[in-house]
Coordinates of C-alpha atoms in Angstrom, one line a residue:
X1294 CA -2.0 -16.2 30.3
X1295 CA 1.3 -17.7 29.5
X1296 CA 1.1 -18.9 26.2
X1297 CA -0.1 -14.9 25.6
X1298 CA 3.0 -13.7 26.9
X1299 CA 5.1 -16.2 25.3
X1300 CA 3.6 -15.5 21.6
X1301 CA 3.6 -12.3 21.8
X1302 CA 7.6 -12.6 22.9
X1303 CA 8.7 -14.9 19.6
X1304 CA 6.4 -11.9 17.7
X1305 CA 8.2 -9.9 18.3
X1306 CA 11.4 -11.1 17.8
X1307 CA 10.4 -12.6 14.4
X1308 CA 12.1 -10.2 11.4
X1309 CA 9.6 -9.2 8.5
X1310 CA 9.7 -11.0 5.1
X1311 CA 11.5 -13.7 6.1
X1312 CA 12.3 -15.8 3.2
X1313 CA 11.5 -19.3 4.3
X1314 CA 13.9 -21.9 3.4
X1315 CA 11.1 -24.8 4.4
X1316 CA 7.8 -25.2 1.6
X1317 CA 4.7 -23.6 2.9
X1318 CA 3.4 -27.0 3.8
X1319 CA 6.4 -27.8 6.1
X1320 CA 6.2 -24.3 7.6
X1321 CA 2.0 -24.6 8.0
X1322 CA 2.5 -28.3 9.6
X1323 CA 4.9 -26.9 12.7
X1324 CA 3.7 -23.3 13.0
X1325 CA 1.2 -21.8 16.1
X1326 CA 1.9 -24.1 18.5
X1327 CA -0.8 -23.3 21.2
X1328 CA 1.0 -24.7 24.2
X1329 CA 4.1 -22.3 23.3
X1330 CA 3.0 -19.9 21.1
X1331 CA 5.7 -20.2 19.1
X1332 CA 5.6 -20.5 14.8
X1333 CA 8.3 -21.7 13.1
X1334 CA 6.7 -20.0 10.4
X1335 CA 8.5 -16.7 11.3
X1336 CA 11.1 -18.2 12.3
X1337 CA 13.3 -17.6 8.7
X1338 CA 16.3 -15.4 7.9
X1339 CA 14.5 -11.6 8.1
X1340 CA 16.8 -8.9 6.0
X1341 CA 16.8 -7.4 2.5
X1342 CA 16.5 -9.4 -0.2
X1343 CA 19.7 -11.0 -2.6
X1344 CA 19.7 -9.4 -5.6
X1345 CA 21.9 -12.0 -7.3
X1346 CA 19.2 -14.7 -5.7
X1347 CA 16.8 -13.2 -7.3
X1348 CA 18.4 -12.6 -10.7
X1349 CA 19.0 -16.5 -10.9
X1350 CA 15.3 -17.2 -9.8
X1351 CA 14.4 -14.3 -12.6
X1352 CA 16.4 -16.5 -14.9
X1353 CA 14.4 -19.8 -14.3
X1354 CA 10.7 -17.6 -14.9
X1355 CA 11.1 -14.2 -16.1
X1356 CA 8.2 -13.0 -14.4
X1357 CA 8.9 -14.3 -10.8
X1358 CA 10.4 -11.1 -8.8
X1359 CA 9.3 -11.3 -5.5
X1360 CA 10.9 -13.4 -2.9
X1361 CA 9.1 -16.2 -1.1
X1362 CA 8.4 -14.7 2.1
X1363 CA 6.6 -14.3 5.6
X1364 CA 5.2 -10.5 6.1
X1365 CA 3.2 -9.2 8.8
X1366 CA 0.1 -7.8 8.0
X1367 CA -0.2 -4.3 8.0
X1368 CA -2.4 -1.7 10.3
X1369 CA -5.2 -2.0 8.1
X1370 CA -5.1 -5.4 7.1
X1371 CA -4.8 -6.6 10.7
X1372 CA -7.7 -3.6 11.8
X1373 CA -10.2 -5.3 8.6
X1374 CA -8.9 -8.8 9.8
X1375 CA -10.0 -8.5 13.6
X1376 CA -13.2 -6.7 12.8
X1377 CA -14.0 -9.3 10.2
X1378 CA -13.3 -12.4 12.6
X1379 CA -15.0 -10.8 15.6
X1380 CA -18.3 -9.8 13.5
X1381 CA -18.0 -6.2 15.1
X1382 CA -15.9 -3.6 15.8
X1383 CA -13.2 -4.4 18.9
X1384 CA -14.5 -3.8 22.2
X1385 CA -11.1 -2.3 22.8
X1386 CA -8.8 -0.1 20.8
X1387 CA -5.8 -2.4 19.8
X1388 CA -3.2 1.0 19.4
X1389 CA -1.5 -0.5 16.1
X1390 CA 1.4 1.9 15.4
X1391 CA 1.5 3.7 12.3
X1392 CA 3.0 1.4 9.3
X1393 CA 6.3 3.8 8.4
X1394 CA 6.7 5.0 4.4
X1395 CA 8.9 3.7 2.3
X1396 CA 8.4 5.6 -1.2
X1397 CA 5.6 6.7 -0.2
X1398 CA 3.9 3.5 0.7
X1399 CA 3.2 2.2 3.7
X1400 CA 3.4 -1.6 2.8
X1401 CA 6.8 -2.5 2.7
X1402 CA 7.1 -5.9 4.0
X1403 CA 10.5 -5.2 5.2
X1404 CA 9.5 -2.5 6.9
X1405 CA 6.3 -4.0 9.0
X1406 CA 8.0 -5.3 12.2
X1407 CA 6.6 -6.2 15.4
X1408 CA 8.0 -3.5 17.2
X1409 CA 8.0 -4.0 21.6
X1410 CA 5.3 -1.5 21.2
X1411 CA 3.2 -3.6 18.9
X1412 CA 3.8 -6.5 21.1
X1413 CA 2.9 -4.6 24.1
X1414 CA -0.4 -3.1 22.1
X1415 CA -1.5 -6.8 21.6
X1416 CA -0.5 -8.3 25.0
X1417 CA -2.8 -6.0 26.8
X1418 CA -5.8 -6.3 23.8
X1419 CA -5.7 -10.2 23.4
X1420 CA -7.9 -10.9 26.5
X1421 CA -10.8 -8.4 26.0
X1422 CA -10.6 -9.6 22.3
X1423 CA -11.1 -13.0 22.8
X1424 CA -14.0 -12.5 25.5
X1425 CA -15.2 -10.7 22.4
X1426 CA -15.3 -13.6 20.6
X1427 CA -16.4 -15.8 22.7
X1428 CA -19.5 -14.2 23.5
X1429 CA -20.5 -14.1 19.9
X1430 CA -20.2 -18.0 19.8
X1431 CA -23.4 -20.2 20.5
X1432 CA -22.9 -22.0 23.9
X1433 CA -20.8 -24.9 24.4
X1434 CA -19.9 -27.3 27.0
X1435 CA -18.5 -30.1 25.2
X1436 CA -14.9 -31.3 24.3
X1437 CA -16.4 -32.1 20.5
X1438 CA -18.5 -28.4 20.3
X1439 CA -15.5 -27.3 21.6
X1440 CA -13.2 -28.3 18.7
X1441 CA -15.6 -27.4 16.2
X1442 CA -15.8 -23.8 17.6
X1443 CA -12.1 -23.6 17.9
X1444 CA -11.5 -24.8 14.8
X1445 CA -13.8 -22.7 12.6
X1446 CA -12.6 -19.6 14.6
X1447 CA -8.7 -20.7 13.5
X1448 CA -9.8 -21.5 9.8
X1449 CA -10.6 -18.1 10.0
X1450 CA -8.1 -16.4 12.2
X1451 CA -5.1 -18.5 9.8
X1452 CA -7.1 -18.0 6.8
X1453 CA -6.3 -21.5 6.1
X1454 CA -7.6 -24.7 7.8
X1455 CA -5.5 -25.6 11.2
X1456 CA -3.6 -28.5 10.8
X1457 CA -4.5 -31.6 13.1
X1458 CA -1.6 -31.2 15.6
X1459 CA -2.4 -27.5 15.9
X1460 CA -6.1 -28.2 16.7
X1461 CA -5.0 -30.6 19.1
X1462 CA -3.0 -28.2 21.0
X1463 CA -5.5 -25.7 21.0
X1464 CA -8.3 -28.1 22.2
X1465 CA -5.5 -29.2 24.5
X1466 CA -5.8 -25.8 26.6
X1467 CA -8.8 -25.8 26.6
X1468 CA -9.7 -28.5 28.2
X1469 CA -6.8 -28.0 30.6
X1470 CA -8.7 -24.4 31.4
X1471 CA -11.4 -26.2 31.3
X1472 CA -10.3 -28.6 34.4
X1473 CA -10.3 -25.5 36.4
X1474 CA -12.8 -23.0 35.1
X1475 CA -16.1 -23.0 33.5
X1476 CA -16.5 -23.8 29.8
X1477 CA -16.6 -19.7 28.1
X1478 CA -13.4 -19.0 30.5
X1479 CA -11.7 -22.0 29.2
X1480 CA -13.2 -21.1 25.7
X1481 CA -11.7 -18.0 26.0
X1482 CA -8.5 -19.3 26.7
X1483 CA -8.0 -21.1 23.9
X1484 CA -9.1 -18.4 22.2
X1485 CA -6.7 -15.6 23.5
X1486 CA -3.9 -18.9 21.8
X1487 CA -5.1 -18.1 18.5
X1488 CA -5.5 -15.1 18.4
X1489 CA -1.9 -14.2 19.7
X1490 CA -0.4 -16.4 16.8
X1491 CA 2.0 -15.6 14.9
X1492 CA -0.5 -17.3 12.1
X1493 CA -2.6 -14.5 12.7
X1494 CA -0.7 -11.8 12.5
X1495 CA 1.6 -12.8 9.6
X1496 CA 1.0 -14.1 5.9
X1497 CA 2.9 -16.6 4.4
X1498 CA 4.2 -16.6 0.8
X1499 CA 6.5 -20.0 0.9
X1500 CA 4.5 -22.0 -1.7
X1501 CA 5.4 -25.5 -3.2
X1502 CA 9.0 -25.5 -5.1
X1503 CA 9.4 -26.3 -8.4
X1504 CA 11.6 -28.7 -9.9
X1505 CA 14.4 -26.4 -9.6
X1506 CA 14.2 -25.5 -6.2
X1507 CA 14.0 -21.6 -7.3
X1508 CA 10.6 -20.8 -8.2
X1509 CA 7.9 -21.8 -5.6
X1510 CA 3.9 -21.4 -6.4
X1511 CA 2.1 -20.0 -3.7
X1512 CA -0.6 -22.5 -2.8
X1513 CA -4.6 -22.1 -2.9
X1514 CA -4.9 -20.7 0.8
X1515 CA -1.8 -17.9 0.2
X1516 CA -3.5 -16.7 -3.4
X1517 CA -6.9 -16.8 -1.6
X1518 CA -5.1 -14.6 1.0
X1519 CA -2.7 -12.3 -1.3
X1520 CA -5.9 -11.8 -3.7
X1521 CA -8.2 -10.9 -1.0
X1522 CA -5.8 -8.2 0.6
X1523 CA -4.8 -6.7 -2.8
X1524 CA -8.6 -6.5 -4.2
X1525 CA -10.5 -5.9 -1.7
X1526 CA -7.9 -4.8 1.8
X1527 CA -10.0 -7.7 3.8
X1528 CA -9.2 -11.2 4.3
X1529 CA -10.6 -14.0 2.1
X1530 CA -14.3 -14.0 2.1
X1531 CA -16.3 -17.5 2.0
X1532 CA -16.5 -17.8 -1.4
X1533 CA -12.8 -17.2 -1.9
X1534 CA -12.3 -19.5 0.6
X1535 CA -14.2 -22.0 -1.5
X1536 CA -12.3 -21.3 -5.0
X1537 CA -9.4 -21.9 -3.4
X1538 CA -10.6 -25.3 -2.1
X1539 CA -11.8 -26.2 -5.0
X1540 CA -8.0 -25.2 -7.1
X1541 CA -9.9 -22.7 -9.2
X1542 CA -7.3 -19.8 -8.1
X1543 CA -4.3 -21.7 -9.5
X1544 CA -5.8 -20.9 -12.9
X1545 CA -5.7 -17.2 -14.6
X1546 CA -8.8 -16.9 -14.9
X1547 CA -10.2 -18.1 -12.0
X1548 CA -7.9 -15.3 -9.9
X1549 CA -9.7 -13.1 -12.7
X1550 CA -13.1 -14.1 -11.7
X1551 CA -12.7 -13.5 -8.0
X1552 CA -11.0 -10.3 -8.7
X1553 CA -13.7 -8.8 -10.5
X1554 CA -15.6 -9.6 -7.7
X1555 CA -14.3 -8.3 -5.4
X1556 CA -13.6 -5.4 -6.9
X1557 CA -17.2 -4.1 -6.9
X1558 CA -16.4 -3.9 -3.2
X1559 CA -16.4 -1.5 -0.4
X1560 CA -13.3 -2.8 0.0
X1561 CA -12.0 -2.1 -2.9
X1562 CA -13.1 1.2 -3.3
X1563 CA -10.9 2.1 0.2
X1564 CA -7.8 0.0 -1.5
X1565 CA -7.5 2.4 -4.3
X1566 CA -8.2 5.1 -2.2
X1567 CA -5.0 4.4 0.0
X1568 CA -3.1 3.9 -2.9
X1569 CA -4.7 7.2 -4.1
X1570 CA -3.6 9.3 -1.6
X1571 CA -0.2 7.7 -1.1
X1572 CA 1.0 8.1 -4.3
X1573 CA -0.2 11.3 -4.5
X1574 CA 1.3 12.5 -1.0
X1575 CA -1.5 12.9 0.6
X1576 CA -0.9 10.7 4.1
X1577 CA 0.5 13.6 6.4
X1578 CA -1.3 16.1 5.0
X1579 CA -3.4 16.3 8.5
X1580 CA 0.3 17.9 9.3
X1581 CA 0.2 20.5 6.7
X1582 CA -0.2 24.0 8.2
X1583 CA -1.6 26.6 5.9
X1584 CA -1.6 30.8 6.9
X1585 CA -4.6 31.1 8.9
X1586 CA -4.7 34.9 8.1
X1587 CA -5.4 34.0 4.5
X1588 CA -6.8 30.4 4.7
X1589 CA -8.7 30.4 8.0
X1590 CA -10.6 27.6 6.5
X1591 CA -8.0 25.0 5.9
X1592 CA -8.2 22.7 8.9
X1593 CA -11.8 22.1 8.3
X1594 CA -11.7 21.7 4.6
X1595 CA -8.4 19.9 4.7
X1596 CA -10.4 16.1 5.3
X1597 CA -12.5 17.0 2.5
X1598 CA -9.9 17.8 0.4
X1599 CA -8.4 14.3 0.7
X1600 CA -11.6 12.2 0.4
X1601 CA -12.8 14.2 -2.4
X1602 CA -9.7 13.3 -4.4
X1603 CA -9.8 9.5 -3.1
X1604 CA -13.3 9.4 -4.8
X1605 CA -12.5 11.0 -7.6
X1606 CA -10.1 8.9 -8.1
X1607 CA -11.9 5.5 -7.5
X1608 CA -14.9 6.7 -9.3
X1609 CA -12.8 6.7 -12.3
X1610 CA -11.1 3.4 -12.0
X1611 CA -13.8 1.0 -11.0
X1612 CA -16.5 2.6 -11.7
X1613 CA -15.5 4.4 -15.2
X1614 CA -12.8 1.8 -15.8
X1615 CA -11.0 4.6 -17.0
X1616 CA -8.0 4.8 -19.1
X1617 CA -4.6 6.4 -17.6
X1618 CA -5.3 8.8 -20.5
X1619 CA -8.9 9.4 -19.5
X1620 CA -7.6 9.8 -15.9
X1621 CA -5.0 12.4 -16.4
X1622 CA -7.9 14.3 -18.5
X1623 CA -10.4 14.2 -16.2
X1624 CA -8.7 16.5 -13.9
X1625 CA -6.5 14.0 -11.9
X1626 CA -3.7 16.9 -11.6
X1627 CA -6.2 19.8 -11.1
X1628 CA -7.4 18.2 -7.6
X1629 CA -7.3 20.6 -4.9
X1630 CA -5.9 18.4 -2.4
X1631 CA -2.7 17.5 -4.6
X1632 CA -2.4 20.8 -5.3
X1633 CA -2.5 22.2 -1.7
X1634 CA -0.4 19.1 -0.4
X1635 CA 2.0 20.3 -2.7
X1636 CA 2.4 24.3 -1.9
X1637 CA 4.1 26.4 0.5
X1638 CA 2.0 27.8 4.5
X1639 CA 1.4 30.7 1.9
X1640 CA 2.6 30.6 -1.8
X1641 CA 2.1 27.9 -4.3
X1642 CA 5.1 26.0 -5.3
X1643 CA 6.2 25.1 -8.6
X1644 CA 9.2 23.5 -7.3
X1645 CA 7.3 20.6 -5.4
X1646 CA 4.4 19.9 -7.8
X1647 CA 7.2 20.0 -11.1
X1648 CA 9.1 17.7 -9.0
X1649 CA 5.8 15.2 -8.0
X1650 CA 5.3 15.1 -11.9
X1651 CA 9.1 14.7 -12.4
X1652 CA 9.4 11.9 -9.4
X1653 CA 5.9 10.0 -8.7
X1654 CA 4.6 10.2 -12.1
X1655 CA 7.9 9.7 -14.7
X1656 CA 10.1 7.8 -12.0
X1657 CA 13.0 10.2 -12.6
X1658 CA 15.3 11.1 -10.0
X1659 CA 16.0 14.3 -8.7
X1660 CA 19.1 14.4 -6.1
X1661 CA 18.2 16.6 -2.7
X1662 CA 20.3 20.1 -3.2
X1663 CA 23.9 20.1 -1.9
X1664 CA 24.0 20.4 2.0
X1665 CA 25.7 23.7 1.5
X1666 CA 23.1 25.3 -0.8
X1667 CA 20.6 28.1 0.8
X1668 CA 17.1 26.6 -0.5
X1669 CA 14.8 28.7 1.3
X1670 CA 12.9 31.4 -0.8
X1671 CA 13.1 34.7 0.0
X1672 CA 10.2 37.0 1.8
X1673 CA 7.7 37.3 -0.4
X1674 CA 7.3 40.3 -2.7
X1675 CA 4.4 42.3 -3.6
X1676 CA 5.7 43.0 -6.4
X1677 CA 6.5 40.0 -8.0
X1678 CA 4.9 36.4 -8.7
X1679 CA 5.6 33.3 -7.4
X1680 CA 6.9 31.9 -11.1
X1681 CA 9.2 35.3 -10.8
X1682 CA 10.5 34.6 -7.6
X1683 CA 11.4 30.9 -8.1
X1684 CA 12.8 32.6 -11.6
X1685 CA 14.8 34.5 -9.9
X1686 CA 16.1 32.4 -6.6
X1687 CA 16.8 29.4 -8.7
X1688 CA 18.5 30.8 -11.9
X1689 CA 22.3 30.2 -10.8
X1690 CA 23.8 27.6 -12.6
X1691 CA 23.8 25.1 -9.7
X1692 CA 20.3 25.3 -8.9
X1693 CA 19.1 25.1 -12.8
X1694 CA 20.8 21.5 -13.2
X1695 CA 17.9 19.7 -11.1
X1696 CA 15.4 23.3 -11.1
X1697 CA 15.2 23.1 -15.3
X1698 CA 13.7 20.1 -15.2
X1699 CA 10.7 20.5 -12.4
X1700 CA 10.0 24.2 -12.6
X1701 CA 8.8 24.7 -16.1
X1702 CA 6.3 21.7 -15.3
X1703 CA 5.1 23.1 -11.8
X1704 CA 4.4 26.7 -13.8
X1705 CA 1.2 24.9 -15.1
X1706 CA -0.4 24.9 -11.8
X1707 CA 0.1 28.5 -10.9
X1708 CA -3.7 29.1 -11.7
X1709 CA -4.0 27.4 -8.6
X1710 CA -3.3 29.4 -5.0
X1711 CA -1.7 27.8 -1.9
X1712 CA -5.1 25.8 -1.2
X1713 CA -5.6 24.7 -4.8
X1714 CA -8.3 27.2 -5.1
X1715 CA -8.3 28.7 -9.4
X1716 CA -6.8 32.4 -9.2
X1717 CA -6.4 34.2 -12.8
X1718 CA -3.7 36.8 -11.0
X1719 CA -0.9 36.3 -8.6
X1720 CA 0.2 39.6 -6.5
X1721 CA -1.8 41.5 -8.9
X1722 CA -0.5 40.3 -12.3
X1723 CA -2.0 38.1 -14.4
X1724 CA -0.5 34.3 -13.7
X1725 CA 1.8 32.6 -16.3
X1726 CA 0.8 28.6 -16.8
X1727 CA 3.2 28.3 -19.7
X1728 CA 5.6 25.4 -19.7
X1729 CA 8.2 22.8 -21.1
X1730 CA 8.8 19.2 -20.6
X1731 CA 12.2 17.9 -21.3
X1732 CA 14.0 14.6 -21.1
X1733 CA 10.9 12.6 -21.6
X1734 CA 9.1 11.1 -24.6
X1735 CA 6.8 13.6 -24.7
X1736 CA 9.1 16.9 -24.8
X1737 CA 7.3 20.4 -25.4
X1738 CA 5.5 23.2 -24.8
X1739 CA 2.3 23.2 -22.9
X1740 CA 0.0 26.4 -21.3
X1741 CA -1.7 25.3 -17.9
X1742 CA -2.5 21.7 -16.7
X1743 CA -5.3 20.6 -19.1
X1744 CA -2.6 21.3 -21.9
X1745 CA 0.2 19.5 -19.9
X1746 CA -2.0 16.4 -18.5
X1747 CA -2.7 16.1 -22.5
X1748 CA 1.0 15.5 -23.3
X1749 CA 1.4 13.4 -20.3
X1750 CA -1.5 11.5 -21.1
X1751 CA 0.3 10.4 -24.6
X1752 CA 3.9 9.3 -22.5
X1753 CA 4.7 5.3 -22.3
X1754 CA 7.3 6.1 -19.8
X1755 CA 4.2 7.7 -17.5
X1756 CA 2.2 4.8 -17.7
X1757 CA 5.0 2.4 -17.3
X1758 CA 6.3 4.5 -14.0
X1759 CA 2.2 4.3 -13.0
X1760 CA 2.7 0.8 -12.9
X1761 CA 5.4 0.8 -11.2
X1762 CA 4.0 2.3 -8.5
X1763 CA 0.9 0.7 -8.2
X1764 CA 2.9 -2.5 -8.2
X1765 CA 5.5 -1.2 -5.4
X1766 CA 2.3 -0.4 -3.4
X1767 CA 0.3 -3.7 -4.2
X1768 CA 3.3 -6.0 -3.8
X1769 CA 5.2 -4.6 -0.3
X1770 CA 8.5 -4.2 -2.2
X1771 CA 10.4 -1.8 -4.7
X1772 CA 11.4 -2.4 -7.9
X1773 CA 15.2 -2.5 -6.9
X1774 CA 17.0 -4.0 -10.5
X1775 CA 16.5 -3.6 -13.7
X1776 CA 15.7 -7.3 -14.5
X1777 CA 12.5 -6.6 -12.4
X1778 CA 11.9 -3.2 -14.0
X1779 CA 11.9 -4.9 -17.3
X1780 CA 9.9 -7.9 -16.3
X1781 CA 6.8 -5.9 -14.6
X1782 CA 7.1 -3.7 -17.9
X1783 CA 6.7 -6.5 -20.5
X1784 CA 3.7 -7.9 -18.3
X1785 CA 2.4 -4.5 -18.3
X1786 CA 2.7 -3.5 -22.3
X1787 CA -0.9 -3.2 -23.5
X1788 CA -1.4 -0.6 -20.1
X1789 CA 2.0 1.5 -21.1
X1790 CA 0.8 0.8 -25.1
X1791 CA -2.6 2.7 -23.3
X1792 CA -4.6 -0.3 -24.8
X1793 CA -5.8 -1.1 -21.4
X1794 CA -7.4 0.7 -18.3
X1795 CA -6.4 0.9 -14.8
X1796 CA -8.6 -1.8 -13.5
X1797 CA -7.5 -4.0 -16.1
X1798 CA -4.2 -3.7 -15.8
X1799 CA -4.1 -4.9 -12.2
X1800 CA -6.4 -7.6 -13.2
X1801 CA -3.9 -8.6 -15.9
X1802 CA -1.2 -8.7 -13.0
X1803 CA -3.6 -10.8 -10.9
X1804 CA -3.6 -13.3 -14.2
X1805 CA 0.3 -13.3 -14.6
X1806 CA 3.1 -16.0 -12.7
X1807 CA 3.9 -12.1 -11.2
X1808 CA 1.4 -12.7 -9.0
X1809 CA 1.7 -16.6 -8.3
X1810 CA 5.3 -17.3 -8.4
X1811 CA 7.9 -16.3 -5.7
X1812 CA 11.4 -16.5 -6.0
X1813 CA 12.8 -18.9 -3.2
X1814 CA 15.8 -17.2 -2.1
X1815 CA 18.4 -18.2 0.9
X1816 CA 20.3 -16.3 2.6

């Protein structure tokens, strides 16, 4: 198993979203070789990428933010990937490590590295998985079987056809194996080379360059791919396989077509619930502790909590094709499990679900509190409220520069306990939901959350910041510069206008050179 080894070595020394100085076509022609494992693919400058690179590519097509680039596939794409080429679930747990967050999300590409863990994880799964595999195909005993078998099961693995010289090498070991071995040992050999290629494991988005050199458009296998993991979290399907062959994904609306496909999905339905409970905090919440003398019900409710809001929320994008407005009114604020992610072992907080509003929802920045600055709340008082005891510990003058701006939005929710359960009295007193929103475009009074998801419902800035997130999310990469700010919001106008519905504005963005076009940027 040294071309295992050996693969799973240049893994993981391969840095995440390389930008690719070669064309897709050049990297596609030299990458997987079976006899070393190694891809040349991956083999580009990893690190962030150049803003000033990226301005002058920006320059060239307004629209084109993201750089050309070589990301590894996250946990779950890679999970939906094997279980998809296999036809069943692994024999054996591959123990992919948790992708880390980066605002929130856990699809940075720079951040999804082959770690020596990974490439330990795969090392020891790679044999068992391609026995799998092997086991599933129809007999063979013949060089020519062979290289149809072998080939099909790359076209899949690569998500794009195997070159000639690639198929070569692959048929090359096994036949070698097979010298030595009977034909589903040998089978599996060859097998155990695809499957441990960097081709597998990684996505390429190097497309063909322009005239300029600058802008590069991804060609019909990498939108087939980038489509299908963006609509539907699987790989391309057969029939998006055969748009792509056919060129009908380099046209707008033939991206359109196979998104609305595939967004009627069980696929999609788990996409936008990941996004769902990312944005909204909700992916540690298994760590959230909760008083058991008061809520000696929270470890078995919490899972419900969290799908329950992941359905609501999916039920009223794709199959309400709801508004942002229509969201926000339908109780998107009001769910129990943002409301408990957000809250204290005990007490509610206003602090943290003013400052979710303040930070996920209008993309303002709150600084963290000076080093220096005592920020944990007193014991709690029977005789007094939460809203009165946040009053009260955050009314000097150096707290109220960042607490006047989440507080009097987090005091809509104090109808809601430390579990997001409706109280009508706090401590004994009757609970105050009354409220003000500043430094927004929607500035005002409000009483309790219907009143304030109402006024947030009419803000452009909290639709634009909702694209913004769903695209930091979607795309693996934050919206770092203004340039990129502006562009996604000019492609997004009739969504932050609230002309257009969720689903439709991420079909829009399917549509748009945003999604086609990378920026081709050396280092």
């Amino acid at each position: 198993m040294r071309t295992i080894a050996l693969g799973i070595t240049l893994l993981a020394l391969g840095l995440p979203a390389c930008k690719g100085g070669e064309s897709s076509s050049e990297a596609s022609g030299s990458a997987g070789s079976a006899s070393s494992g190694g891809s040349s693919s991956t083999a580009g400058q990893g690190g962030g990428s150049s803003t000033a690179a990226l301005a002058a590519c920006a320059a060239e097509s307004p629209s084109t933010i993201i750089p050309a680039r070589v990301r590894r596939l996250s946990k779950r794409e890679f999970a939906r990937s094997l279980e998809q080429l296999l036809g069943a679930p692994p024999v054996v747990s591959v123990d992919f490590p948790v992708d880390p967050l980066s605002g929130g999300y856990d699809t940075n590409a720079n951040d999804l590295r082959v770690t020596s863990l990974l490439a330990n994880t795969l090392f020891d799964s790679i044999p068992a998985l391609a026995a799998q595999a092997v086991a599933s195909m129809a007999p063979c005993d013949a060089s020519a079987c062979a290289s149809q078998l072998l080939g099909d099961f790359a076209r899949r693995a690569y998500r794009r056809a195997a070159s000639a010289q690639e198929l070569s090498e692959i048929v090359g070991v096994y036949a070698a194996a097979r010298a030595a071995s009977d034909a589903p040992t040998a089978l599996t050999r060859a097998v155990s080379v695809i499957l441990q290629s960097p081709d597998f494991l990684y996505a390429t988005e190097l497309g063909a360059p322009d005239a300029t050199g600058k802008v590069v458009t991804l060609l019909p296998h990498e939108l087939a791919t980038q489509l299908a993991f963006l609509a539907s979290g699987m790989p391309p399907d057969a029939e998006l396989d055969a748009a792509a062959e056919s060129g009908a994904l380099g046209s707008p609306e033939g991206r359109e077509a196979q998104a609305r496909r595939l967004f009627k999905t069980a696929g999609a339905r788990a996409v936008w619930g990941t996004f769902a409970a990312q944005w909204f905090e909700l992916a540690e919440i298994d760590k959230l502790e909760k008083d058991a003398s008061v809520f000696p019900e929270w470890k078995t409710e919490r899972p419900k909590l969290v799908s329950d809001a992941q359905s609501f929320f999916v039920g009223q994008v794709l199959d309400q094709n709801a508004s942002f407005s229509a969201l926000l009114n339908a109780g998107l604020l009001t769910q129990p499990a943002f409301l408990a992610r957000h809250a204290q072992s005990l007490d509610d907080s206003p602090v943290q679900r003013g400052h979710f509003v303040r930070v996920r929802m209008l993309c303002q920045d709150i600084p963290p509190p000076p080093p220096t600055l005592k920020i944990t709340l007193p014991p709690p008082d029977p005789s007094l409220t939460t809203r009165e005891r946040i009053a009260a510990h955050t009314a000097s003058e150096t707290c109220q520069g960042c607490h006047s701006r989440m507080n009097p939005i987090g005091y809509a929710f104090e109808g809601f306990d430390a579990m997001g359960r409706p109280r009508t009295t706090d401590n004994g007193k009757p609970v105050d939901t009354t409220g003000e929103l500043v430094d927004t475009d929607v500035d005002g009074t409000f009483n309790g959350p219907e009143e304030l998801a109402t006024k947030l419902a009419q803000s452009a800035t909290v639709r634009e910041c909702f694209a913004r997130q769903w695209f930091q999310f979607a795309s693996g990469m934050p919206l770092g510069t203004d340039a990129a700010r502006a562009a996604l919001a000019k492609q997004a106008e009739p969504f932050v206008q609230g002309s257009q519905s969720v689903a439709e504005l991420v079909v829009s963005l399917l549509r748009s050179d945003m999604f086609s076009t990378r920026c081709r940027v050396e280092n």
